[in-house]
Each structure stands twice: as C-alpha cells, then as structure tokens.
mmCIF file of C-alpha atoms in Angstrom:
data_model
loop_
_atom_site.group_PDB
_atom_site.id
_atom_site.type_symbol
_atom_site.label_atom_id
_atom_site.label_comp_id
_atom_site.label_asym_id
_atom_site.label_seq_id
_atom_site.Cartn_x
_atom_site.Cartn_y
_atom_site.Cartn_z
ATOM 1 C CA ILE A 1 74.595 78.556 113.942
ATOM 2 C CA ALA A 2 71.403 79.937 112.271
ATOM 3 C CA ASP A 3 68.268 82.014 112.581
ATOM 4 C CA PHE A 4 69.710 85.110 114.264
ATOM 5 C CA PHE A 5 69.113 88.786 113.249
ATOM 6 C CA TYR A 6 72.808 89.651 113.219
ATOM 7 C CA THR A 7 76.282 88.078 112.938
ATOM 8 C CA ALA A 8 76.869 84.491 113.937
ATOM 9 C CA ILE A 9 80.561 84.620 114.900
ATOM 10 C CA SER A 10 82.501 87.838 115.880
ATOM 11 C CA THR A 11 86.129 88.289 116.769
ATOM 12 C CA GLY A 12 88.344 91.289 117.572
ATOM 13 C CA TRP A 13 86.445 94.336 118.610
ATOM 14 C CA VAL A 14 89.284 96.913 118.566
ATOM 15 C CA TRP A 15 88.527 99.714 116.078
ATOM 16 C CA GLY A 16 91.287 100.414 113.593
ATOM 17 C CA TYR A 17 94.861 99.255 114.017
ATOM 18 C CA LYS A 18 95.106 99.579 117.808
ATOM 19 C CA GLU A 19 96.622 96.650 119.762
ATOM 20 C CA ASN A 20 94.145 93.845 120.070
ATOM 21 C CA PRO A 21 94.230 90.925 122.615
ATOM 22 C CA ALA A 22 92.373 88.708 120.169
ATOM 23 C CA ARG A 23 95.008 86.647 118.458
ATOM 24 C CA ASN A 24 95.336 83.175 116.876
ATOM 25 C CA ASN A 25 91.602 82.663 116.624
ATOM 26 C CA ARG A 26 90.342 79.591 114.824
ATOM 27 C CA ILE A 27 86.851 79.811 113.221
ATOM 28 C CA GLU A 28 86.552 76.541 111.527
ATOM 29 C CA TRP A 29 84.123 73.888 110.379
ATOM 30 C CA ASN A 30 80.887 75.889 111.099
ATOM 31 C CA HIS A 31 77.731 75.857 109.190
ATOM 32 C CA LEU A 32 76.398 79.537 109.446
ATOM 33 C CA HIS A 33 73.086 80.296 107.684
ATOM 34 C CA HIS A 34 69.901 82.162 107.610
ATOM 35 C CA LEU A 35 71.246 85.225 109.417
ATOM 36 C CA GLY A 36 70.054 88.850 109.430
ATOM 37 C CA TRP A 37 66.655 88.209 108.020
ATOM 38 C CA GLY A 38 66.540 91.757 106.790
ATOM 39 C CA VAL A 39 66.221 93.191 110.275
ATOM 40 C CA LEU A 40 69.657 94.690 110.990
ATOM 41 C CA SER A 41 72.442 96.073 108.830
ATOM 42 C CA ASP A 42 76.312 96.019 108.561
ATOM 43 C CA MET A 43 76.823 92.400 109.539
ATOM 44 C CA GLY A 44 78.259 89.168 108.301
ATOM 45 C CA ALA A 45 78.121 85.503 109.120
ATOM 46 C CA VAL A 46 81.700 85.906 110.345
ATOM 47 C CA TYR A 47 82.663 89.467 111.402
ATOM 48 C CA THR A 48 86.142 90.639 112.366
ATOM 49 C CA LEU A 49 87.423 93.920 113.791
ATOM 50 C CA GLY A 50 91.017 95.062 114.408
ATOM 51 C CA PRO A 51 94.327 93.222 114.102
ATOM 52 C CA SER A 52 94.338 89.592 114.920
ATOM 53 C CA PRO A 53 97.573 87.977 113.877
ATOM 54 C CA GLY A 54 97.561 84.172 113.343
ATOM 55 C CA SER A 55 93.752 83.982 113.100
ATOM 56 C CA VAL A 56 92.092 81.710 110.547
ATOM 57 C CA ILE A 57 88.651 81.449 109.018
ATOM 58 C CA ARG A 58 88.371 78.137 107.235
ATOM 59 C CA HIS A 59 86.215 75.213 106.180
ATOM 60 C CA ASN A 60 82.971 77.152 106.909
ATOM 61 C CA HIS A 61 79.706 76.709 104.993
ATOM 62 C CA VAL A 62 77.955 80.113 104.875
ATOM 63 C CA HIS A 63 74.626 80.897 103.138
ATOM 64 C CA ASP A 64 71.492 82.968 103.191
ATOM 65 C CA ILE A 65 72.528 86.190 104.824
ATOM 66 C CA ALA A 66 70.282 89.290 104.535
ATOM 67 C CA SER A 67 70.419 92.702 105.925
ATOM 68 C CA TYR A 68 67.935 95.520 106.452
ATOM 69 C CA SER A 69 69.554 98.034 104.108
ATOM 70 C CA TYR A 70 73.246 97.384 103.721
ATOM 71 C CA GLY A 71 75.906 94.966 104.810
ATOM 72 C CA GLY A 72 74.574 91.458 104.510
ATOM 73 C CA TRP A 73 77.976 89.808 103.939
ATOM 74 C CA GLY A 74 79.227 86.274 104.092
ATOM 75 C CA LEU A 75 82.725 86.883 105.495
ATOM 76 C CA TYR A 76 83.381 90.471 106.707
ATOM 77 C CA ASN A 77 86.745 91.918 107.542
ATOM 78 C CA ASP A 78 85.683 95.301 109.088
ATOM 79 C CA GLU A 79 87.910 98.228 110.302
ATOM 80 C CA GLY A 80 91.434 97.359 110.810
ATOM 81 C CA SER A 81 91.178 93.562 110.349
ATOM 82 C CA THR A 82 94.674 92.512 109.911
ATOM 83 C CA GLY A 83 96.589 89.285 109.737
ATOM 84 C CA TYR A 84 93.694 86.898 108.790
ATOM 85 C CA LEU A 85 93.701 83.906 106.702
ATOM 86 C CA LEU A 86 90.358 83.029 105.045
ATOM 87 C CA GLU A 87 90.503 79.738 103.166
ATOM 88 C CA ASN A 88 88.388 76.780 101.981
ATOM 89 C CA ASN A 89 85.073 78.346 102.756
ATOM 90 C CA LEU A 90 81.846 78.057 100.846
ATOM 91 C CA VAL A 91 79.753 81.196 100.793
ATOM 92 C CA TYR A 92 76.613 81.685 98.770
ATOM 93 C CA ARG A 93 73.285 83.401 98.633
ATOM 94 C CA THR A 94 74.267 86.617 100.459
ATOM 95 C CA GLN A 95 72.615 89.914 100.000
ATOM 96 C CA SER A 96 75.437 92.227 99.852
ATOM 97 C CA GLY A 97 78.451 90.053 98.860
ATOM 98 C CA GLY A 98 80.350 86.910 99.666
ATOM 99 C CA TYR A 99 83.502 88.841 100.880
ATOM 100 C CA HIS A 100 83.951 92.392 102.169
ATOM 101 C CA GLN A 101 86.998 94.198 103.579
ATOM 102 C CA HIS A 102 86.168 97.617 104.811
ATOM 103 C CA TYR A 103 89.850 98.298 105.617
ATOM 104 C CA GLY A 104 92.754 96.207 107.043
ATOM 105 C CA ARG A 105 96.124 94.961 106.155
ATOM 106 C CA ASP A 106 97.845 91.766 104.961
ATOM 107 C CA ASN A 107 94.788 89.513 104.907
ATOM 108 C CA LEU A 108 94.886 86.397 102.588
ATOM 109 C CA ILE A 109 91.678 85.160 100.991
ATOM 110 C CA ARG A 110 92.317 81.904 99.150
ATOM 111 C CA ASN A 111 90.726 78.736 97.863
ATOM 112 C CA ASN A 112 87.199 79.799 98.628
ATOM 113 C CA ILE A 113 83.990 79.629 96.662
ATOM 114 C CA PHE A 114 81.836 82.760 96.623
ATOM 115 C CA ALA A 115 78.649 82.333 94.801
ATOM 116 C CA PHE A 116 75.275 84.074 93.959
ATOM 117 C CA ALA A 117 75.504 87.214 95.984
ATOM 118 C CA GLU A 118 72.733 89.611 94.990
ATOM 119 C CA GLU A 119 74.345 93.083 94.955
ATOM 120 C CA MET A 120 78.053 92.403 94.408
ATOM 121 C CA GLN A 121 80.472 89.528 94.894
ATOM 122 C CA ILE A 122 83.524 91.044 96.403
ATOM 123 C CA ARG A 123 83.778 94.474 98.080
ATOM 124 C CA HIS A 124 86.766 96.565 99.324
ATOM 125 C CA SER A 125 85.866 100.022 100.780
ATOM 126 C CA ARG A 126 88.820 102.043 101.815
ATOM 127 C CA VAL A 127 91.986 102.759 99.784
ATOM 128 C CA GLU A 128 95.116 102.816 101.904
ATOM 129 C CA GLU A 129 98.785 102.893 101.230
ATOM 130 C CA HIS A 130 99.641 99.321 102.064
ATOM 131 C CA LEU A 131 98.561 95.842 100.828
ATOM 132 C CA ALA A 132 94.961 95.371 102.093
ATOM 133 C CA PHE A 133 94.482 91.793 100.995
ATOM 134 C CA THR A 134 95.575 89.065 98.505
ATOM 135 C CA PHE A 135 92.742 87.253 96.773
ATOM 136 C CA GLU A 136 93.985 84.102 95.170
ATOM 137 C CA ARG A 137 92.746 80.647 93.811
ATOM 138 C CA ASN A 138 89.093 81.604 94.512
ATOM 139 C CA ILE A 139 86.094 80.730 92.524
ATOM 140 C CA VAL A 140 83.615 83.566 92.064
ATOM 141 C CA LEU A 141 80.201 82.588 90.497
ATOM 142 C CA TRP A 142 77.273 84.949 90.062
ATOM 143 C CA GLU A 143 74.136 85.567 88.122
ATOM 144 C CA ARG A 144 73.292 89.274 88.758
ATOM 145 C CA GLY A 145 74.931 92.298 90.482
ATOM 146 C CA LYS A 146 78.450 93.521 90.150
ATOM 147 C CA LEU A 147 81.688 91.508 90.447
ATOM 148 C CA PHE A 148 83.387 94.261 92.515
ATOM 149 C CA GLY A 149 81.624 96.599 94.791
ATOM 150 C CA HIS A 150 82.155 100.215 96.022
ATOM 151 C CA THR A 151 84.469 102.197 93.942
ATOM 152 C CA ASN A 152 86.771 101.134 91.091
ATOM 153 C CA ALA A 153 89.555 102.968 92.905
ATOM 154 C CA ALA A 154 89.470 100.366 95.684
ATOM 155 C CA PHE A 155 90.638 97.802 93.201
ATOM 156 C CA GLN A 156 93.410 99.718 91.517
ATOM 157 C CA GLY A 157 97.062 99.967 92.381
ATOM 158 C CA THR A 158 98.930 97.957 94.885
ATOM 159 C CA GLN A 159 96.491 97.852 97.764
ATOM 160 C CA VAL A 160 94.971 94.615 96.523
ATOM 161 C CA LYS A 161 96.472 91.573 94.760
ATOM 162 C CA PHE A 162 94.351 89.146 92.732
ATOM 163 C CA ALA A 163 95.935 85.973 91.377
ATOM 164 C CA ASN A 164 94.686 82.665 89.703
ATOM 165 C CA ASN A 165 91.059 83.179 90.287
ATOM 166 C CA LEU A 166 88.277 81.710 88.347
ATOM 167 C CA TYR A 167 85.199 84.069 87.557
ATOM 168 C CA TRP A 168 81.972 82.836 85.868
ATOM 169 C CA ARG A 169 78.779 84.689 85.289
ATOM 170 C CA THR A 170 75.797 82.469 84.571
ATOM 171 C CA ASP A 171 73.491 85.060 83.002
ATOM 172 C CA GLY A 172 75.845 85.785 80.081
ATOM 173 C CA GLY A 173 76.139 89.452 81.133
ATOM 174 C CA PRO A 174 79.380 91.401 80.902
ATOM 175 C CA PHE A 175 82.396 91.040 83.154
ATOM 176 C CA ASP A 176 83.525 94.311 84.695
ATOM 177 C CA PHE A 177 86.827 94.149 86.508
ATOM 178 C CA ALA A 178 86.753 97.592 88.233
ATOM 179 C CA GLY A 179 86.003 99.452 85.032
ATOM 180 C CA LYS A 180 88.268 97.240 82.961
ATOM 181 C CA SER A 181 87.990 94.391 80.638
ATOM 182 C CA PHE A 182 89.665 91.092 81.739
ATOM 183 C CA GLU A 183 92.512 91.831 79.362
ATOM 184 C CA GLU A 184 92.985 95.321 80.917
ATOM 185 C CA TRP A 185 92.704 93.865 84.329
ATOM 186 C CA GLN A 186 95.494 91.375 83.698
ATOM 187 C CA ALA A 187 97.600 94.090 81.894
ATOM 188 C CA SER A 188 97.420 96.036 85.231
ATOM 189 C CA GLY A 189 99.105 93.144 87.015
ATOM 190 C CA GLN A 190 96.006 91.523 88.386
ATOM 191 C CA ASP A 191 95.021 87.891 88.061
ATOM 192 C CA SER A 192 97.981 86.507 86.294
ATOM 193 C CA GLY A 193 97.414 82.693 85.760
#
C-alpha cells in the first residue's frame, strides 16, 4: 500500500477508552511506504484508535512516511489504543518517528527495528496512572534527531517499561534517555538486560 497522502491502514475509531467493536484485528505482512508526502498531518502508516483487545500489528515493512507539519509516524497508537501487540516490524525513514503512542494502556511493542527517523525515534505523549506500553527487545538505530520525543516526564515512572533493547546512533552524537545517561536510565529501572 503506497503513494497516499494519509494513513495506509487504520483500525478502531473510538476516541479514548470507550467500548470499541474493533477487536482481534490482524495487520500483518504488509509493505506500507511513501505515505503522507508532506500534505497532511497527524498520521502513520498504521494508525490505531481506542481499545482493541487481541489485535496484532506484525511482520510489516514500513518506510518513507512524511507529514505536512507534525505526525509522520510509522506505527501510531493514538487516543485510547489499548491491548495491541506490535512485533517483528521493520520501520525506517519516517519524518516524526518510528513509533508513537499518544495515550493508551497495556500495549506491547517487541522485536521491532525502528531506524532513521528524522525528528525523534520513539514518542509517548500523555502521562497517565497506568502502564501505557512495554517496549522490549527492539533495535533503535538513528543518525539525527532525538531518541525520545515529547517531554521527559512521559518516559519517567511506571507508565512505560523498557527492557532488553539495543540503541545505536550512527553519527557519534550523545545518547539522551529522557534527560538521563544510559547508566541513570538503567538505575531508574529501565532497560535492564
């Protein structure tokens, strides 16, 4: 699916945490590329909205996503996205980031490769009182831009869990783990292993 001015695949469409009839969706084995073209904003190659227990986004090849002003994401869990498993995806050359969760609950992002986003690699927007997502066994590779986007507070405390990830920056620039060094990041309980 390619050459559109907006999202390639969208599921959900219930704002926030309201009951959602979209469940057990499978978004698998797609090649999603050259989307947005700098025309529209707030989009991703795969866009989710609202709770969707049992849904999986896996084995997708995503690249070359560009928005007009903001929100050219690879994989985008928007408002209330809950119960998603995102695994074994390859996402690269996105404008805003490889992965973004605006807000949601209990999503698992594992075994993905996120590479060469322009502005930031991973974004989490809203701090809530529950576990928003677990980010584990991913590879994050970048040359410019920030590792984490939005505010450092969105990556503190217990609302996110990071474990066993590999981070590599090809330009030799500094690593910034939400305002912390890697040692401080690990001391806060993140990315053990």
